Amino acid sequence: MRADARHNRERILRAAREAYAVRGIDVPVTTIARRAGVAAATLYRHFPTRAALINEAFAEQFAHCVAALDEALADPDPWRGFCSVIEKVCAMQATDRGFTGAFLTQFPDAIDYDSERTRAEDGIAELVRRAKDTGQLREDFDPTDITLLLLANCGVVEGSQQVSPAASRRLVTYLLQSFRAGHAEPLAPPAPLELHQIHQPARRH
Amino acid sequence: MRADARHNRERILRAAREAYAVRGIDVPVTTIARRAGVAAATLYRHFPTRAALINEAFAEQFAHCVAALDEALADPDPWRGFCSVIEKVCAMQATDRGFTGAFLTQFPDAIDYDSERTRAEDGIAELVRRAKDTGQLREDFDPTDITLLLLANCGVVEGSQQVSPAASRRLVTYLLQSFRAGHAEPLAPPAPLELHQIHQPARRH
DNA sequence: CGTTAAACGGATGACACATTCCATTTACGG
DNA sequence: CCGTAAATGGAATGTGTCATCCGTTTAACG
């Protein structure tokens, strides 16, 4: 592979990550090409399709999420692990408008996402169980409340633009305090809110 | 005005409200016309522009919000008023995907929204102050946390589709429990999150 | 019944975007 | 240095979606 080609490939990926982070997943490929300082055709030489570009651009971040969960599971204090993974993932959402907010909702069928997802769901279920066992997480907490929180965070991130990180942190703090066991009337049973049924991009007509 | 014209006008408004409620503010006027059983041109005879239709369609709901706030202010128990107005508005968001989620964020300059908004903000500030005075609302609560909650609710509503109302209620319950005074470490000062700086529809290059 | 507002269906035109064609440039092995 | 294949850029191409309007037909109402 020629040196300039490899170089451009990197530039494109960097530009894509930046653009997606700031403006969300909807930025046109044309824009990304321009920001990368190359022509659209060049971008297409490296990534045959829009989706391919997106997949590559987010692969790294996705790995970070998985890692965060693994670390949480490795933490001897399940509550601390629980908080930490939530805080990390939400911070990622807040920092990168494209990630989760758009990726998980608009590309549920991208990549080999499915196998990763069930693994993630199992890990979360395990973490929740342990945190309840130590009495730190309220008994009426439901694993789908994580989805609830992610969606809520998503809304805050989309809406607050400039101050996303701070706003997101504040929301997460409020919610984690509410998740903490001990001080609150119990909740009604939750709505079934599975990750895979989130926001199928509104079908037209 | 001819009888059938008035009749169609009503049909159009009803169709618009339904469509916006279910699918959000983005439904094409063409679709609304079809659902109303009229041709697009007919719709344009009644509402000269897309925005005009939207304004009329949501006027009623907007009034409901204002009313909810007035009721809350009239309640002798400020905390109950506080909860009730939040619950009502969030339920409205959950029931009607178009309202707030799209209206407040995509049409910040529609109608005479500004005067209403400041009045609403003043009312909320007053309510918050009273609820703190009675010691029921935590001291480090900030009026902009209402915005935070609305955005969070917005995210949940957008994401959870079929089960929006239940999911929204659950989120609100969690957050209200967290807002309640007494049991939590204080929060860091909030990010400035004013209603009017929300989600200026992403400007295209 | 005639008049005329109202409604209809099918344009029209604008826009945004993914993707591709082909002439030109450029890296780099010899 | 030079030749060549790889890489690139600029301008198309094609598609889809919409808001909005035109000329004709329908039917309400006096």
Coordinates of C-alpha atoms (C1' of nucleotides) in Angstrom, one line a residue:
Chain A
M1 CA 0.0 0.0 0.0
R2 CA 1.4 3.3 -1.0
A3 CA 2.4 5.7 1.8
D4 CA 0.1 8.5 0.8
A5 CA -2.8 6.2 0.6
R6 CA -2.3 4.9 4.1
H7 CA -1.8 8.5 5.2
N8 CA -5.1 9.6 3.7
R9 CA -6.9 6.6 5.1
E10 CA -5.9 7.8 8.6
R11 CA -6.9 11.4 7.8
I12 CA -10.3 10.2 6.7
L13 CA -10.9 8.1 9.8
R14 CA -9.8 10.9 12.0
A15 CA -12.0 13.4 10.3
A16 CA -14.9 11.0 10.5
R17 CA -14.5 10.4 14.2
E18 CA -14.3 14.1 14.8
A19 CA -17.3 15.0 12.7
Y20 CA -19.4 12.2 14.2
A21 CA -18.4 13.2 17.6
V22 CA -19.4 16.8 17.2
R23 CA -22.4 16.6 14.9
G24 CA -23.7 13.1 15.2
I25 CA -23.9 10.2 12.8
D26 CA -25.8 12.1 10.2
V27 CA -22.9 14.1 8.6
P28 CA -22.7 13.5 4.9
V29 CA -19.7 11.5 3.6
T30 CA -19.0 14.5 1.4
T31 CA -18.4 16.7 4.5
I32 CA -16.1 14.2 6.0
A33 CA -14.1 14.0 2.8
R34 CA -13.8 17.7 2.7
R35 CA -12.7 17.9 6.3
A36 CA -10.2 15.3 5.7
G37 CA -8.9 17.3 2.8
V38 CA -9.6 14.7 0.2
A39 CA -12.2 14.3 -2.5
A40 CA -15.3 12.2 -2.0
A41 CA -14.0 9.7 -4.6
T42 CA -10.9 9.1 -2.5
L43 CA -13.0 8.3 0.5
Y44 CA -14.8 5.8 -1.5
R45 CA -11.6 4.2 -2.6
H46 CA -10.9 3.4 1.0
F47 CA -14.4 2.7 2.3
P48 CA -16.7 1.2 -0.3
T49 CA -19.8 2.5 1.5
R50 CA -20.9 4.9 4.1
A51 CA -21.7 2.1 6.6
A52 CA -18.2 0.7 6.2
L53 CA -16.7 4.0 7.2
I54 CA -18.9 4.3 10.2
N55 CA -18.1 0.8 11.3
E56 CA -14.4 1.4 11.2
A57 CA -14.7 4.8 12.8
F58 CA -16.5 3.5 15.9
A59 CA -14.8 0.1 16.3
E60 CA -12.3 1.5 18.8
Q61 CA -14.9 3.2 21.0
F62 CA -17.0 0.1 21.0
A63 CA -14.1 -1.8 22.4
H64 CA -13.7 0.8 25.1
C65 CA -17.2 0.1 26.2
V66 CA -16.6 -3.6 26.5
A67 CA -13.4 -2.9 28.4
A68 CA -15.2 -0.7 30.8
L69 CA -17.7 -3.4 31.5
D70 CA -14.9 -6.0 32.1
E71 CA -13.2 -3.7 34.5
A72 CA -16.4 -3.1 36.3
L73 CA -16.9 -6.9 36.7
A74 CA -13.4 -7.2 37.9
D75 CA -13.9 -4.6 40.7
P76 CA -14.3 -6.3 44.1
D77 CA -16.9 -3.6 45.0
P78 CA -19.8 -4.3 42.7
W79 CA -21.5 -0.9 43.4
R80 CA -18.3 0.9 42.5
G81 CA -18.1 -1.1 39.4
F82 CA -21.7 -0.4 38.6
C83 CA -21.2 3.3 39.0
S84 CA -18.0 3.4 37.1
V85 CA -19.2 1.6 34.0
I86 CA -22.3 3.8 33.8
E87 CA -20.3 6.9 34.3
K88 CA -17.8 5.9 31.7
V89 CA -20.3 5.0 29.0
C90 CA -22.4 8.1 29.6
A91 CA -19.3 10.2 29.5
M92 CA -18.5 8.6 26.2
Q93 CA -21.9 9.4 24.9
A94 CA -21.6 13.0 26.1
T95 CA -18.2 13.4 24.5
D96 CA -19.1 11.8 21.3
R97 CA -22.5 12.7 19.9
G98 CA -22.2 10.0 17.3
F99 CA -21.5 7.1 19.6
T100 CA -24.4 5.2 21.2
G101 CA -26.8 8.0 20.6
A102 CA -26.6 7.2 16.9
F103 CA -24.7 4.1 16.6
L104 CA -26.8 1.8 18.9
T105 CA -30.0 3.3 17.7
Q106 CA -29.4 3.7 14.0
F107 CA -27.2 0.7 13.2
P108 CA -28.6 -2.1 15.3
D109 CA -27.6 -4.4 12.6
A110 CA -24.2 -3.1 11.8
I111 CA -21.2 -5.3 12.3
D112 CA -21.3 -8.4 14.5
Y113 CA -23.0 -6.3 17.0
D114 CA -25.4 -9.0 18.1
S115 CA -22.9 -11.3 19.7
E116 CA -21.3 -8.4 21.5
R117 CA -24.6 -7.2 22.7
T118 CA -25.7 -10.4 24.4
R119 CA -22.3 -10.6 26.1
A120 CA -22.8 -7.1 27.3
E121 CA -26.3 -7.8 28.5
D122 CA -25.1 -10.8 30.4
G123 CA -22.3 -8.8 32.0
I124 CA -24.7 -6.1 33.1
A125 CA -27.1 -8.6 34.6
E126 CA -24.3 -10.1 36.6
L127 CA -23.1 -6.8 37.8
V128 CA -26.6 -5.8 38.8
R129 CA -27.2 -9.0 40.7
R130 CA -24.0 -8.6 42.7
A131 CA -24.7 -5.0 43.5
K132 CA -28.1 -6.0 44.8
D133 CA -26.5 -8.8 46.8
T134 CA -24.3 -6.4 48.7
G135 CA -27.3 -4.3 49.4
Q136 CA -26.0 -1.2 47.7
L137 CA -28.4 -1.3 44.7
R138 CA -32.1 -1.0 45.4
E139 CA -34.0 -4.2 45.1
D140 CA -36.6 -2.9 42.6
F141 CA -33.8 -1.9 40.1
D142 CA -34.2 -3.7 36.8
P143 CA -31.4 -4.3 34.3
T144 CA -33.5 -2.5 31.7
D145 CA -33.2 0.6 33.8
I146 CA -29.7 0.8 32.3
T147 CA -31.3 1.2 29.0
L148 CA -33.6 3.8 30.5
L149 CA -30.6 5.7 31.8
L150 CA -28.8 5.5 28.5
L151 CA -31.8 6.8 26.6
A152 CA -32.2 9.6 29.1
N153 CA -28.5 10.5 28.8
C154 CA -28.9 10.4 25.1
G155 CA -31.6 13.0 25.2
V156 CA -29.5 15.2 27.4
V157 CA -26.5 14.9 25.2
E158 CA -28.5 15.6 22.0
G159 CA -30.2 18.6 23.6
S160 CA -27.5 20.3 25.5
Q161 CA -24.8 20.5 22.9
Q162 CA -22.0 22.7 24.2
V163 CA -22.4 21.6 27.8
S164 CA -23.2 18.0 27.3
P165 CA -20.5 16.5 29.5
A166 CA -21.5 18.6 32.5
A167 CA -25.2 18.1 32.0
S168 CA -24.7 14.4 31.5
R169 CA -22.6 14.1 34.6
R170 CA -25.3 15.8 36.6
L171 CA -28.1 13.6 35.3
V172 CA -26.0 10.5 36.0
T173 CA -25.3 11.7 39.5
Y174 CA -29.0 12.2 40.2
L175 CA -29.9 8.8 38.8
L176 CA -27.2 6.9 40.6
Q177 CA -28.2 8.5 43.9
S178 CA -31.7 7.3 43.1
F179 CA -30.5 3.8 42.3
R180 CA -28.7 3.6 45.6
A181 CA -30.6 1.3 48.0
G182 CA -32.3 2.5 51.1
H183 CA -34.2 5.7 50.8
A184 CA -37.3 5.7 48.6
E185 CA -40.6 4.2 48.0
P186 CA -40.3 1.1 45.8
L187 CA -41.1 1.5 42.1
A188 CA -43.8 -0.1 40.1
P189 CA -42.5 -2.9 37.9
P190 CA -40.6 -1.6 34.9
A191 CA -41.7 -1.4 31.3
P192 CA -39.9 -4.0 29.2
L193 CA -37.2 -1.9 27.5
E194 CA -34.8 -4.1 25.8
L195 CA -31.8 -2.6 23.9
H196 CA -32.7 -4.3 20.7
Q197 CA -36.1 -2.7 20.4
I198 CA -34.8 0.8 20.6
H199 CA -35.8 3.4 18.1
Q200 CA -36.1 1.4 14.9
P201 CA -35.6 4.4 12.6
A202 CA -39.1 5.6 12.0
R203 CA -40.5 3.7 9.0
R204 CA -41.9 6.1 6.4
H205 CA -45.4 5.7 5.0
Chain B
M1 CA -67.1 29.9 5.5
R2 CA -68.6 26.9 3.8
A3 CA -69.6 23.9 5.9
D4 CA -67.4 21.4 4.1
A5 CA -64.4 23.7 4.4
R6 CA -64.8 24.0 8.1
H7 CA -65.2 20.2 8.3
N8 CA -62.0 19.6 6.4
R9 CA -60.1 22.0 8.4
E10 CA -61.0 20.0 11.5
R11 CA -60.1 16.7 9.9
I12 CA -56.7 18.1 8.9
L13 CA -56.0 19.4 12.4
R14 CA -57.0 16.1 13.9
A15 CA -54.9 14.2 11.5
A16 CA -51.9 16.5 12.1
R17 CA -52.2 16.1 15.8
E18 CA -52.4 12.3 15.6
A19 CA -49.5 12.0 13.1
Y20 CA -47.3 14.4 15.1
A21 CA -48.1 12.6 18.3
V22 CA -47.2 9.2 16.9
R23 CA -44.3 9.9 14.5
G24 CA -42.9 13.2 15.7
I25 CA -42.8 16.6 14.0
D26 CA -41.1 15.4 10.9
V27 CA -44.1 13.9 9.1
P28 CA -44.5 15.4 5.6
V29 CA -47.5 17.6 5.1
T30 CA -48.4 15.3 2.2
T31 CA -48.8 12.4 4.7
I32 CA -51.0 14.5 6.9
A33 CA -53.2 15.5 4.0
R34 CA -53.5 11.9 3.0
R35 CA -54.5 10.8 6.5
A36 CA -57.0 13.5 6.6
G37 CA -58.5 12.3 3.4
V38 CA -57.8 15.5 1.5
A39 CA -55.3 16.5 -1.2
A40 CA -52.2 18.4 -0.3
A41 CA -53.5 21.5 -2.1
T42 CA -56.5 21.5 0.2
L43 CA -54.3 21.5 3.2
Y44 CA -52.5 24.5 1.8
R45 CA -55.7 26.4 1.3
H46 CA -56.3 26.2 5.1
F47 CA -52.7 26.6 6.3
P48 CA -50.5 28.7 4.1
T49 CA -47.4 27.0 5.3
R50 CA -46.1 24.0 7.1
A51 CA -45.2 26.0 10.2
A52 CA -48.7 27.5 10.3
L53 CA -50.2 24.1 10.5
I54 CA -47.8 23.0 13.3
N55 CA -48.5 26.1 15.3
E56 CA -52.3 25.6 15.2
A57 CA -51.9 21.9 15.9
F58 CA -50.0 22.4 19.1
A59 CA -51.6 25.5 20.4
E60 CA -53.9 23.5 22.6
Q61 CA -51.3 21.3 24.2
F62 CA -49.2 24.3 24.9
A63 CA -52.0 25.8 26.8
H64 CA -52.3 22.6 28.8
C65 CA -48.7 23.1 29.9
V66 CA -49.3 26.6 31.1
A67 CA -52.4 25.4 32.9
A68 CA -50.5 22.6 34.6
L69 CA -48.0 25.1 35.9
D70 CA -50.7 27.5 37.1
E71 CA -52.4 24.6 39.0
A72 CA -49.0 23.6 40.5
L73 CA -48.5 27.2 41.7
A74 CA -52.0 27.2 43.2
D75 CA -51.3 24.0 45.2
P76 CA -50.8 24.8 48.9
D77 CA -48.2 22.0 49.0
P78 CA -45.3 23.2 46.8
W79 CA -43.7 19.8 46.6
R80 CA -46.9 18.2 45.4
G81 CA -47.3 21.0 42.9
F82 CA -43.7 20.5 41.8
C83 CA -44.2 16.8 41.2
S84 CA -47.5 17.2 39.5
V85 CA -46.4 19.7 36.9
I86 CA -43.3 17.6 36.1
E87 CA -45.4 14.4 35.9
K88 CA -48.0 16.1 33.7
V89 CA -45.6 17.6 31.2
C90 CA -43.5 14.5 31.0
A91 CA -46.6 12.4 30.4
M92 CA -47.6 14.8 27.6
Q93 CA -44.2 14.3 26.0
A94 CA -44.5 10.6 26.3
T95 CA -48.0 10.5 24.9
D96 CA -47.3 12.9 22.1
R97 CA -43.9 12.4 20.4
G98 CA -44.2 15.7 18.6
F99 CA -44.8 17.9 21.5
T100 CA -41.9 19.4 23.4
G101 CA -39.5 16.9 22.0
A102 CA -39.8 18.5 18.6
F103 CA -41.8 21.6 19.2
L104 CA -39.6 23.2 21.9
T105 CA -36.4 22.1 20.3
Q106 CA -37.1 22.6 16.6
F107 CA -39.3 25.6 16.7
P108 CA -37.9 27.8 19.4
D109 CA -39.0 30.8 17.4
A110 CA -42.4 29.7 16.4
I111 CA -45.4 31.8 17.6
D112 CA -45.1 34.2 20.5
Y113 CA -43.3 31.6 22.4
D114 CA -40.9 34.0 24.0
S115 CA -43.3 35.8 26.2
E116 CA -44.9 32.5 27.3
R117 CA -41.5 31.1 28.0
T118 CA -40.3 33.7 30.4
R119 CA -43.6 33.5 32.2
A120 CA -43.1 29.8 32.5
E121 CA -39.6 30.1 33.7
D122 CA -40.6 32.6 36.3
G123 CA -43.4 30.3 37.5
I124 CA -41.0 27.4 37.8
A125 CA -38.4 29.4 39.7
E126 CA -41.1 30.4 42.1
L127 CA -42.3 26.9 42.6
V128 CA -38.7 25.6 43.1
R129 CA -38.1 28.3 45.7
R130 CA -41.2 27.4 47.6
A131 CA -40.5 23.7 47.6
K132 CA -37.0 24.4 48.9
D133 CA -38.4 26.6 51.6
T134 CA -40.6 23.8 52.9
G135 CA -37.5 21.6 53.0
Q136 CA -38.9 19.1 50.6
L137 CA -36.8 19.9 47.6
R138 CA -33.0 19.4 48.0
E139 CA -31.1 22.6 48.4
D140 CA -28.7 22.0 45.5
F141 CA -31.5 21.6 43.1
D142 CA -31.3 24.1 40.3
P143 CA -34.2 25.3 38.1
T144 CA -32.2 24.3 35.1
D145 CA -32.5 20.7 36.4
I146 CA -36.0 20.9 35.0
T147 CA -34.6 21.3 31.6
L148 CA -32.3 18.5 32.3
L149 CA -35.2 16.3 33.2
L150 CA -37.2 17.3 30.2
L151 CA -34.3 16.5 27.9
A152 CA -33.8 13.2 29.6
N153 CA -37.4 12.4 29.3
C154 CA -37.3 13.4 25.7
G155 CA -34.5 10.9 25.0
V156 CA -36.5 8.2 26.7
V157 CA -39.6 9.0 24.8
E158 CA -37.8 9.1 21.4
G159 CA -36.1 5.9 22.1
S160 CA -38.7 3.7 23.7
Q161 CA -41.5 4.1 21.2
Q162 CA -44.2 1.6 22.1
V163 CA -43.6 1.8 25.9
S164 CA -42.9 5.5 26.2
P165 CA -45.5 6.3 28.8
A166 CA -44.3 3.6 31.2
A167 CA -40.7 4.2 30.6
S168 CA -41.1 8.0 31.0
R169 CA -43.0 7.5 34.3
R170 CA -40.3 5.3 35.6
L171 CA -37.6 7.8 34.8
V172 CA -39.6 10.6 36.4
T173 CA -40.1 8.6 39.5
Y174 CA -36.4 7.9 39.8
L175 CA -35.6 11.5 39.3
L176 CA -38.2 12.9 41.6
Q177 CA -37.0 10.6 44.4
S178 CA -33.5 12.0 43.8
F179 CA -34.8 15.5 43.9
R180 CA -36.4 15.0 47.2
A181 CA -34.4 16.5 50.0
G182 CA -32.5 14.6 52.7
H183 CA -30.7 11.6 51.5
A184 CA -27.7 12.2 49.2
E185 CA -24.4 13.8 48.9
P186 CA -24.8 17.3 47.5
L187 CA -24.2 17.9 43.8
A188 CA -21.6 20.0 42.1
P189 CA -22.9 23.2 40.7
P190 CA -25.0 22.7 37.5
A191 CA -24.1 23.4 34.0
P192 CA -26.0 26.4 32.7
L193 CA -28.7 24.7 30.7
E194 CA -31.2 27.3 29.7
L195 CA -34.3 26.3 27.7
H196 CA -33.5 28.8 24.9
Q197 CA -30.2 27.3 24.0
I198 CA -31.5 23.9 23.4
H199 CA -30.6 22.1 20.3
Q200 CA -30.5 24.7 17.7
P201 CA -31.2 22.4 14.8
A202 CA -27.8 21.4 13.6
R203 CA -26.8 23.9 11.0
R204 CA -25.6 22.4 7.8
H205 CA -22.3 23.8 6.6
Chain C
dC1 C1' -79.9 25.9 -11.3
dG2 C1' -76.2 28.9 -11.7
dT3 C1' -72.4 30.9 -9.4
dT4 C1' -68.3 30.4 -7.2
dA5 C1' -65.7 28.8 -3.3
dA6 C1' -63.4 24.6 -2.5
dA7 C1' -61.1 20.5 -3.5
dC8 C1' -58.4 17.4 -6.5
dG9 C1' -54.5 15.2 -8.8
dG10 C1' -50.7 15.8 -10.7
dA11 C1' -47.0 18.7 -11.6
dT12 C1' -42.8 21.7 -10.3
dG13 C1' -38.8 22.7 -8.6
dA14 C1' -35.5 22.7 -5.0
dC15 C1' -32.4 20.3 -2.2
dA16 C1' -29.5 17.0 -0.1
dC17 C1' -26.9 13.2 -0.5
dA18 C1' -24.6 8.6 -1.8
dT19 C1' -22.0 6.9 -5.2
dT20 C1' -19.3 6.8 -9.8
dC21 C1' -16.6 8.3 -14.2
dC22 C1' -12.5 9.7 -16.2
dA23 C1' -8.9 12.7 -16.9
dT24 C1' -4.9 14.0 -14.2
dT25 C1' -1.4 13.8 -10.8
dT26 C1' 1.9 11.5 -7.9
dA27 C1' 4.7 8.0 -5.3
dC28 C1' 8.2 5.0 -5.8
dG29 C1' 10.9 0.8 -7.6
dG30 C1' 14.4 0.4 -10.9
Chain D
dC1 C1' 15.6 10.4 -13.4
dC2 C1' 11.7 7.9 -15.5
dG3 C1' 7.8 5.1 -16.4
dT4 C1' 3.9 3.1 -14.7
dA5 C1' 0.3 1.7 -11.8
dA6 C1' -1.9 3.4 -8.0
dA7 C1' -4.2 7.2 -6.2
dT8 C1' -6.6 11.4 -6.6
dG9 C1' -9.8 15.3 -7.7
dG10 C1' -13.8 17.6 -9.8
dA11 C1' -17.7 17.2 -11.8
dA12 C1' -21.3 14.4 -12.8
dT13 C1' -25.2 10.9 -12.0
dG14 C1' -29.0 9.2 -10.0
dT15 C1' -32.3 8.9 -6.4
dG16 C1' -35.3 10.2 -2.9
dT17 C1' -37.9 13.4 -0.3
dC18 C1' -40.5 17.4 0.2
dA19 C1' -42.9 21.8 0.3
dT20 C1' -45.6 24.3 -2.6
dC21 C1' -48.5 25.6 -6.8
dC22 C1' -51.5 25.2 -11.4
dG23 C1' -55.5 24.1 -14.2
dT24 C1' -59.5 21.5 -14.0
dT25 C1' -63.4 19.4 -11.8
dT26 C1' -66.8 19.1 -8.1
dA27 C1' -70.4 20.4 -5.3
dA28 C1' -72.3 23.8 -1.6
dC29 C1' -75.5 27.2 -1.1
dG30 C1' -78.5 31.0 -2.3

